[in-house]
């Protein structure tokens, strides 16, 4: 709470009513009032990250909130390292903030999570590229309806991977890994349908 006020009130001269509407003096969620009004200054700001943190049910993926939700840790609980990005001051998450609440071992854990998510996303992108290449390769053998259906499956999978990649899956690692698997389901549906056709086409060429 102090960090939120230090950033918005002390540094940016925000007034209470800029974030807290309506003004009600009672106990409640420590940041709910401000969170509901963030969009007034930050339209769609960090929407992908918020989606990952909430961890709502997505396709076959069950509701899986971030581990930070039960302890009400907000963004500034982890993003405490000042940096510059495209000429603007930003706050990056750091391994030091993990160790500040947990143990020194958590510094390595963060790096491991980042590496695991990035590796899984890279693999999934590769599988998607294989599926896209097969659609192009077999264009003459597929009906327009088939092509449209297969492309829609890949587009859905791509959006799911975008959520993890651009929302930074480490915000909710468990949920992100499940989302990657969900995205791959459509990719493998395409591969399962097209790989036999591609093998048949290759066999015919060799005859």
PDB file of C-alpha atoms in Angstrom:
ATOM      1  CA  UNK A   1       0.000   0.000   0.000  1.00  0.00           C
ATOM      2  CA  UNK A   2       2.828   2.397   0.877  1.00  0.00           C
ATOM      3  CA  UNK A   3       4.478   1.679  -2.470  1.00  0.00           C
ATOM      4  CA  UNK A   4       1.267   2.411  -4.365  1.00  0.00           C
ATOM      5  CA  UNK A   5       0.827   5.732  -2.577  1.00  0.00           C
ATOM      6  CA  UNK A   6       4.498   6.654  -2.917  1.00  0.00           C
ATOM      7  CA  UNK A   7       4.367   6.145  -6.681  1.00  0.00           C
ATOM      8  CA  UNK A   8       1.010   7.763  -7.408  1.00  0.00           C
ATOM      9  CA  UNK A   9       0.593  10.374  -4.676  1.00  0.00           C
ATOM     10  CA  UNK A  10       4.100  11.457  -3.706  1.00  0.00           C
ATOM     11  CA  UNK A  11       5.687  11.210  -7.151  1.00  0.00           C
ATOM     12  CA  UNK A  12       2.811  11.876  -9.538  1.00  0.00           C
ATOM     13  CA  UNK A  13       0.726  14.141  -7.291  1.00  0.00           C
ATOM     14  CA  UNK A  14      -2.430  12.082  -7.697  1.00  0.00           C
ATOM     15  CA  UNK A  15      -5.362  12.959  -5.450  1.00  0.00           C
ATOM     16  CA  UNK A  16      -7.386  10.408  -3.498  1.00  0.00           C
ATOM     17  CA  UNK A  17     -10.392  10.780  -5.793  1.00  0.00           C
ATOM     18  CA  UNK A  18      -8.251  10.148  -8.878  1.00  0.00           C
ATOM     19  CA  UNK A  19      -8.113   6.468  -7.960  1.00  0.00           C
ATOM     20  CA  UNK A  20     -10.634   5.886  -5.181  1.00  0.00           C
ATOM     21  CA  UNK A  21     -14.187   6.276  -6.445  1.00  0.00           C
ATOM     22  CA  UNK A  22     -16.409   6.420  -4.518  1.00  0.00           C
ATOM     23  CA  UNK A  23     -14.562   7.603  -1.415  1.00  0.00           C
ATOM     24  CA  UNK A  24     -15.691   5.307   1.399  1.00  0.00           C
ATOM     25  CA  UNK A  25     -13.833   5.163   4.689  1.00  0.00           C
ATOM     26  CA  UNK A  26     -14.122   1.547   5.746  1.00  0.00           C
ATOM     27  CA  UNK A  27     -12.085  -1.630   5.781  1.00  0.00           C
ATOM     28  CA  UNK A  28     -12.016  -3.647   2.580  1.00  0.00           C
ATOM     29  CA  UNK A  29      -9.814  -5.050  -0.143  1.00  0.00           C
ATOM     30  CA  UNK A  30      -6.555  -3.137   0.238  1.00  0.00           C
ATOM     31  CA  UNK A  31      -6.408  -2.093  -3.408  1.00  0.00           C
ATOM     32  CA  UNK A  32      -9.771  -2.921  -4.979  1.00  0.00           C
ATOM     33  CA  UNK A  33     -11.003   0.664  -5.284  1.00  0.00           C
ATOM     34  CA  UNK A  34      -7.834   1.817  -7.002  1.00  0.00           C
ATOM     35  CA  UNK A  35      -7.590  -1.269  -9.187  1.00  0.00           C
ATOM     36  CA  UNK A  36     -11.062  -0.703 -10.621  1.00  0.00           C
ATOM     37  CA  UNK A  37     -10.047   2.783 -11.754  1.00  0.00           C
ATOM     38  CA  UNK A  38      -6.575   2.049 -13.161  1.00  0.00           C
ATOM     39  CA  UNK A  39      -7.976   2.063 -16.696  1.00  0.00           C
ATOM     40  CA  UNK A  40      -8.916   5.739 -16.411  1.00  0.00           C
ATOM     41  CA  UNK A  41      -5.207   6.563 -16.691  1.00  0.00           C
ATOM     42  CA  UNK A  42      -3.904   3.280 -18.104  1.00  0.00           C
ATOM     43  CA  UNK A  43      -6.326   1.983 -20.780  1.00  0.00           C
ATOM     44  CA  UNK A  44      -5.759  -1.754 -21.318  1.00  0.00           C
ATOM     45  CA  UNK A  45      -2.534  -1.356 -19.393  1.00  0.00           C
ATOM     46  CA  UNK A  46      -0.898  -4.738 -18.808  1.00  0.00           C
ATOM     47  CA  UNK A  47      -4.111  -6.538 -19.751  1.00  0.00           C
ATOM     48  CA  UNK A  48      -2.262  -9.744 -20.666  1.00  0.00           C
ATOM     49  CA  UNK A  49      -0.389  -9.789 -17.376  1.00  0.00           C
ATOM     50  CA  UNK A  50      -3.641  -9.248 -15.488  1.00  0.00           C
ATOM     51  CA  UNK A  51      -5.248 -12.121 -17.381  1.00  0.00           C
ATOM     52  CA  UNK A  52      -2.419 -14.424 -16.339  1.00  0.00           C
ATOM     53  CA  UNK A  53      -2.572 -13.293 -12.715  1.00  0.00           C
ATOM     54  CA  UNK A  54      -6.328 -13.868 -12.495  1.00  0.00           C
ATOM     55  CA  UNK A  55      -5.969 -17.284 -14.139  1.00  0.00           C
ATOM     56  CA  UNK A  56      -9.595 -17.626 -15.252  1.00  0.00           C
ATOM     57  CA  UNK A  57     -10.809 -20.854 -16.870  1.00  0.00           C
ATOM     58  CA  UNK A  58      -9.673 -20.881 -20.505  1.00  0.00           C
ATOM     59  CA  UNK A  59     -10.845 -23.628 -22.856  1.00  0.00           C
ATOM     60  CA  UNK A  60      -9.966 -26.887 -21.121  1.00  0.00           C
ATOM     61  CA  UNK A  61      -7.691 -25.102 -18.644  1.00  0.00           C
ATOM     62  CA  UNK A  62      -9.296 -24.854 -15.179  1.00  0.00           C
ATOM     63  CA  UNK A  63      -9.297 -21.686 -13.110  1.00  0.00           C
ATOM     64  CA  UNK A  64      -5.748 -21.318 -11.791  1.00  0.00           C
ATOM     65  CA  UNK A  65      -5.102 -17.986 -10.026  1.00  0.00           C
ATOM     66  CA  UNK A  66      -1.546 -16.819  -9.476  1.00  0.00           C
ATOM     67  CA  UNK A  67       0.086 -17.808  -6.198  1.00  0.00           C
ATOM     68  CA  UNK A  68       0.272 -14.076  -5.455  1.00  0.00           C
ATOM     69  CA  UNK A  69      -3.518 -13.718  -5.297  1.00  0.00           C
ATOM     70  CA  UNK A  70      -4.171 -15.363  -1.903  1.00  0.00           C
ATOM     71  CA  UNK A  71      -1.562 -13.169  -0.209  1.00  0.00           C
ATOM     72  CA  UNK A  72      -2.778 -10.023  -2.001  1.00  0.00           C
ATOM     73  CA  UNK A  73       0.609  -9.161  -3.453  1.00  0.00           C
ATOM     74  CA  UNK A  74       0.199  -6.382  -5.996  1.00  0.00           C
ATOM     75  CA  UNK A  75       2.488  -5.524  -8.922  1.00  0.00           C
ATOM     76  CA  UNK A  76       4.824  -3.371  -6.852  1.00  0.00           C
ATOM     77  CA  UNK A  77       5.443  -6.245  -4.485  1.00  0.00           C
ATOM     78  CA  UNK A  78       7.643  -7.817  -7.168  1.00  0.00           C
ATOM     79  CA  UNK A  79       8.357  -4.975  -9.591  1.00  0.00           C
ATOM     80  CA  UNK A  80      10.741  -2.886  -7.537  1.00  0.00           C
ATOM     81  CA  UNK A  81      13.703  -2.308  -9.850  1.00  0.00           C
ATOM     82  CA  UNK A  82      13.752   1.031 -11.700  1.00  0.00           C
ATOM     83  CA  UNK A  83      14.667   0.933 -15.381  1.00  0.00           C
ATOM     84  CA  UNK A  84      14.082   2.838 -18.622  1.00  0.00           C
ATOM     85  CA  UNK A  85      12.154   1.439 -21.581  1.00  0.00           C
ATOM     86  CA  UNK A  86      11.494   3.396 -24.772  1.00  0.00           C
ATOM     87  CA  UNK A  87      12.275   6.610 -22.950  1.00  0.00           C
ATOM     88  CA  UNK A  88       9.904   5.913 -20.066  1.00  0.00           C
ATOM     89  CA  UNK A  89      10.628   4.944 -16.501  1.00  0.00           C
ATOM     90  CA  UNK A  90       9.397   1.458 -15.656  1.00  0.00           C
ATOM     91  CA  UNK A  91       9.650  -0.943 -12.752  1.00  0.00           C
ATOM     92  CA  UNK A  92      10.930  -4.430 -13.494  1.00  0.00           C
ATOM     93  CA  UNK A  93      10.459  -7.523 -11.410  1.00  0.00           C
ATOM     94  CA  UNK A  94      13.638  -8.797  -9.818  1.00  0.00           C
ATOM     95  CA  UNK A  95      14.939 -11.943  -8.191  1.00  0.00           C
ATOM     96  CA  UNK A  96      15.876  -9.808  -5.190  1.00  0.00           C
ATOM     97  CA  UNK A  97      12.213  -9.095  -4.505  1.00  0.00           C
ATOM     98  CA  UNK A  98      11.550 -12.861  -4.433  1.00  0.00           C
ATOM     99  CA  UNK A  99      14.310 -13.357  -1.874  1.00  0.00           C
ATOM    100  CA  UNK A 100      13.000 -10.434   0.149  1.00  0.00           C
ATOM    101  CA  UNK A 101       9.844 -12.361   1.048  1.00  0.00           C
ATOM    102  CA  UNK A 102      11.098 -15.921   0.678  1.00  0.00           C
ATOM    103  CA  UNK A 103      14.656 -17.297   0.645  1.00  0.00           C
ATOM    104  CA  UNK A 104      17.810 -16.771  -1.382  1.00  0.00           C
ATOM    105  CA  UNK A 105      16.992 -20.004  -3.238  1.00  0.00           C
ATOM    106  CA  UNK A 106      14.023 -18.228  -4.812  1.00  0.00           C
ATOM    107  CA  UNK A 107      16.396 -16.088  -6.869  1.00  0.00           C
ATOM    108  CA  UNK A 108      17.283 -19.177  -8.892  1.00  0.00           C
ATOM    109  CA  UNK A 109      13.674 -20.355  -8.925  1.00  0.00           C
ATOM    110  CA  UNK A 110      12.580 -17.232 -10.802  1.00  0.00           C
ATOM    111  CA  UNK A 111      15.277 -17.763 -13.437  1.00  0.00           C
ATOM    112  CA  UNK A 112      14.238 -21.409 -13.777  1.00  0.00           C
ATOM    113  CA  UNK A 113      10.590 -20.443 -14.272  1.00  0.00           C
ATOM    114  CA  UNK A 114      11.460 -17.872 -16.920  1.00  0.00           C
ATOM    115  CA  UNK A 115      13.630 -20.379 -18.792  1.00  0.00           C
ATOM    116  CA  UNK A 116      10.989 -23.115 -18.628  1.00  0.00           C
ATOM    117  CA  UNK A 117       8.202 -20.896 -19.957  1.00  0.00           C
ATOM    118  CA  UNK A 118      10.385 -19.501 -22.744  1.00  0.00           C
ATOM    119  CA  UNK A 119      11.509 -23.003 -23.744  1.00  0.00           C
ATOM    120  CA  UNK A 120       7.935 -24.286 -23.876  1.00  0.00           C
ATOM    121  CA  UNK A 121       6.735 -21.298 -25.905  1.00  0.00           C
ATOM    122  CA  UNK A 122       9.602 -21.722 -28.375  1.00  0.00           C
ATOM    123  CA  UNK A 123       8.766 -25.404 -28.815  1.00  0.00           C
ATOM    124  CA  UNK A 124       5.072 -24.641 -29.341  1.00  0.00           C
ATOM    125  CA  UNK A 125       5.898 -21.965 -31.929  1.00  0.00           C
ATOM    126  CA  UNK A 126       8.006 -24.521 -33.774  1.00  0.00           C
ATOM    127  CA  UNK A 127       5.166 -27.033 -33.863  1.00  0.00           C
ATOM    128  CA  UNK A 128       2.824 -24.317 -35.106  1.00  0.00           C
ATOM    129  CA  UNK A 129       5.260 -23.439 -37.883  1.00  0.00           C
ATOM    130  CA  UNK A 130       5.275 -27.104 -38.953  1.00  0.00           C
ATOM    131  CA  UNK A 131       1.484 -27.129 -39.097  1.00  0.00           C
ATOM    132  CA  UNK A 132       1.367 -23.881 -41.082  1.00  0.00           C
ATOM    133  CA  UNK A 133       3.905 -25.247 -43.566  1.00  0.00           C
ATOM    134  CA  UNK A 134       1.796 -28.368 -44.130  1.00  0.00           C
ATOM    135  CA  UNK A 135      -1.280 -26.276 -44.903  1.00  0.00           C
ATOM    136  CA  UNK A 136       0.715 -24.462 -47.578  1.00  0.00           C
ATOM    137  CA  UNK A 137       2.257 -27.690 -48.883  1.00  0.00           C
ATOM    138  CA  UNK A 138      -1.113 -29.452 -49.199  1.00  0.00           C
ATOM    139  CA  UNK A 139      -3.083 -26.468 -50.438  1.00  0.00           C
ATOM    140  CA  UNK A 140      -4.109 -28.235 -53.635  1.00  0.00           C
ATOM    141  CA  UNK A 141      -5.478 -31.243 -51.748  1.00  0.00           C
ATOM    142  CA  UNK A 142      -7.532 -29.361 -49.183  1.00  0.00           C
ATOM    143  CA  UNK A 143     -10.964 -27.900 -49.708  1.00  0.00           C
ATOM    144  CA  UNK A 144     -11.512 -24.245 -48.931  1.00  0.00           C
ATOM    145  CA  UNK A 145     -13.629 -25.279 -45.964  1.00  0.00           C
ATOM    146  CA  UNK A 146     -10.886 -27.566 -44.620  1.00  0.00           C
ATOM    147  CA  UNK A 147      -8.243 -24.883 -45.026  1.00  0.00           C
ATOM    148  CA  UNK A 148     -10.359 -22.313 -43.201  1.00  0.00           C
ATOM    149  CA  UNK A 149     -11.102 -24.709 -40.345  1.00  0.00           C
ATOM    150  CA  UNK A 150      -7.450 -25.681 -39.920  1.00  0.00           C
ATOM    151  CA  UNK A 151      -6.276 -22.072 -40.024  1.00  0.00           C
ATOM    152  CA  UNK A 152      -8.831 -21.149 -37.369  1.00  0.00           C
ATOM    153  CA  UNK A 153      -7.448 -23.851 -35.088  1.00  0.00           C
ATOM    154  CA  UNK A 154      -3.945 -22.458 -35.523  1.00  0.00           C
ATOM    155  CA  UNK A 155      -5.111 -18.887 -35.014  1.00  0.00           C
ATOM    156  CA  UNK A 156      -6.758 -19.859 -31.739  1.00  0.00           C
ATOM    157  CA  UNK A 157      -3.581 -21.610 -30.634  1.00  0.00           C
ATOM    158  CA  UNK A 158      -1.472 -18.623 -31.643  1.00  0.00           C
ATOM    159  CA  UNK A 159      -3.576 -16.254 -29.534  1.00  0.00           C
ATOM    160  CA  UNK A 160      -3.137 -18.543 -26.552  1.00  0.00           C
ATOM    161  CA  UNK A 161       0.632 -18.574 -27.025  1.00  0.00           C
ATOM    162  CA  UNK A 162       0.611 -14.785 -27.438  1.00  0.00           C
ATOM    163  CA  UNK A 163      -1.044 -14.483 -24.036  1.00  0.00           C
ATOM    164  CA  UNK A 164       1.771 -16.445 -22.417  1.00  0.00           C
ATOM    165  CA  UNK A 165       4.637 -14.942 -24.407  1.00  0.00           C
ATOM    166  CA  UNK A 166       3.656 -11.282 -24.338  1.00  0.00           C
ATOM    167  CA  UNK A 167       1.999 -11.415 -20.920  1.00  0.00           C
ATOM    168  CA  UNK A 168       5.215 -12.957 -19.575  1.00  0.00           C
ATOM    169  CA  UNK A 169       4.145 -16.389 -18.392  1.00  0.00           C
ATOM    170  CA  UNK A 170       6.206 -16.174 -15.213  1.00  0.00           C
ATOM    171  CA  UNK A 171       3.374 -14.061 -13.748  1.00  0.00           C
ATOM    172  CA  UNK A 172       1.523 -17.365 -13.348  1.00  0.00           C
ATOM    173  CA  UNK A 173       3.845 -20.172 -14.347  1.00  0.00           C
ATOM    174  CA  UNK A 174       1.544 -23.131 -13.655  1.00  0.00           C
ATOM    175  CA  UNK A 175      -1.337 -21.539 -15.570  1.00  0.00           C
ATOM    176  CA  UNK A 176       0.970 -20.559 -18.436  1.00  0.00           C
ATOM    177  CA  UNK A 177       2.249 -24.103 -18.937  1.00  0.00           C
ATOM    178  CA  UNK A 178      -1.339 -25.343 -19.086  1.00  0.00           C
ATOM    179  CA  UNK A 179      -2.203 -22.597 -21.583  1.00  0.00           C
ATOM    180  CA  UNK A 180       0.689 -23.663 -23.806  1.00  0.00           C
ATOM    181  CA  UNK A 181      -0.643 -27.230 -23.757  1.00  0.00           C
ATOM    182  CA  UNK A 182      -4.099 -25.881 -24.601  1.00  0.00           C
ATOM    183  CA  UNK A 183      -2.666 -23.977 -27.555  1.00  0.00           C
ATOM    184  CA  UNK A 184      -0.843 -27.083 -28.738  1.00  0.00           C
ATOM    185  CA  UNK A 185      -4.050 -29.133 -28.750  1.00  0.00           C
ATOM    186  CA  UNK A 186      -5.266 -27.327 -31.860  1.00  0.00           C
ATOM    187  CA  UNK A 187      -1.829 -27.511 -33.454  1.00  0.00           C
ATOM    188  CA  UNK A 188      -1.675 -31.275 -32.997  1.00  0.00           C
ATOM    189  CA  UNK A 189      -5.189 -31.648 -34.380  1.00  0.00           C
ATOM    190  CA  UNK A 190      -3.905 -30.014 -37.565  1.00  0.00           C
ATOM    191  CA  UNK A 191      -0.721 -32.098 -37.625  1.00  0.00           C
ATOM    192  CA  UNK A 192      -2.624 -35.344 -37.030  1.00  0.00           C
ATOM    193  CA  UNK A 193      -4.859 -34.569 -39.993  1.00  0.00           C
ATOM    194  CA  UNK A 194      -2.213 -33.342 -42.412  1.00  0.00           C
ATOM    195  CA  UNK A 195       0.902 -35.404 -41.717  1.00  0.00           C
ATOM    196  CA  UNK A 196      -0.596 -38.630 -43.184  1.00  0.00           C
ATOM    197  CA  UNK A 197      -1.609 -36.697 -46.313  1.00  0.00           C
ATOM    198  CA  UNK A 198       1.896 -35.270 -46.627  1.00  0.00           C
ATOM    199  CA  UNK A 199       3.424 -38.737 -46.255  1.00  0.00           C
ATOM    200  CA  UNK A 200       1.125 -40.105 -48.965  1.00  0.00           C
ATOM    201  CA  UNK A 201       2.047 -37.243 -51.274  1.00  0.00           C
ATOM    202  CA  UNK A 202       5.758 -37.865 -50.699  1.00  0.00           C
ATOM    203  CA  UNK A 203       5.317 -41.601 -51.355  1.00  0.00           C
ATOM    204  CA  UNK A 204       3.558 -40.904 -54.652  1.00  0.00           C
ATOM    205  CA  UNK A 205       6.389 -38.630 -55.775  1.00  0.00           C
ATOM    206  CA  UNK A 206       8.935 -41.383 -55.122  1.00  0.00           C
ATOM    207  CA  UNK A 207       7.076 -43.967 -57.216  1.00  0.00           C
TER     208      UNK A 207
END
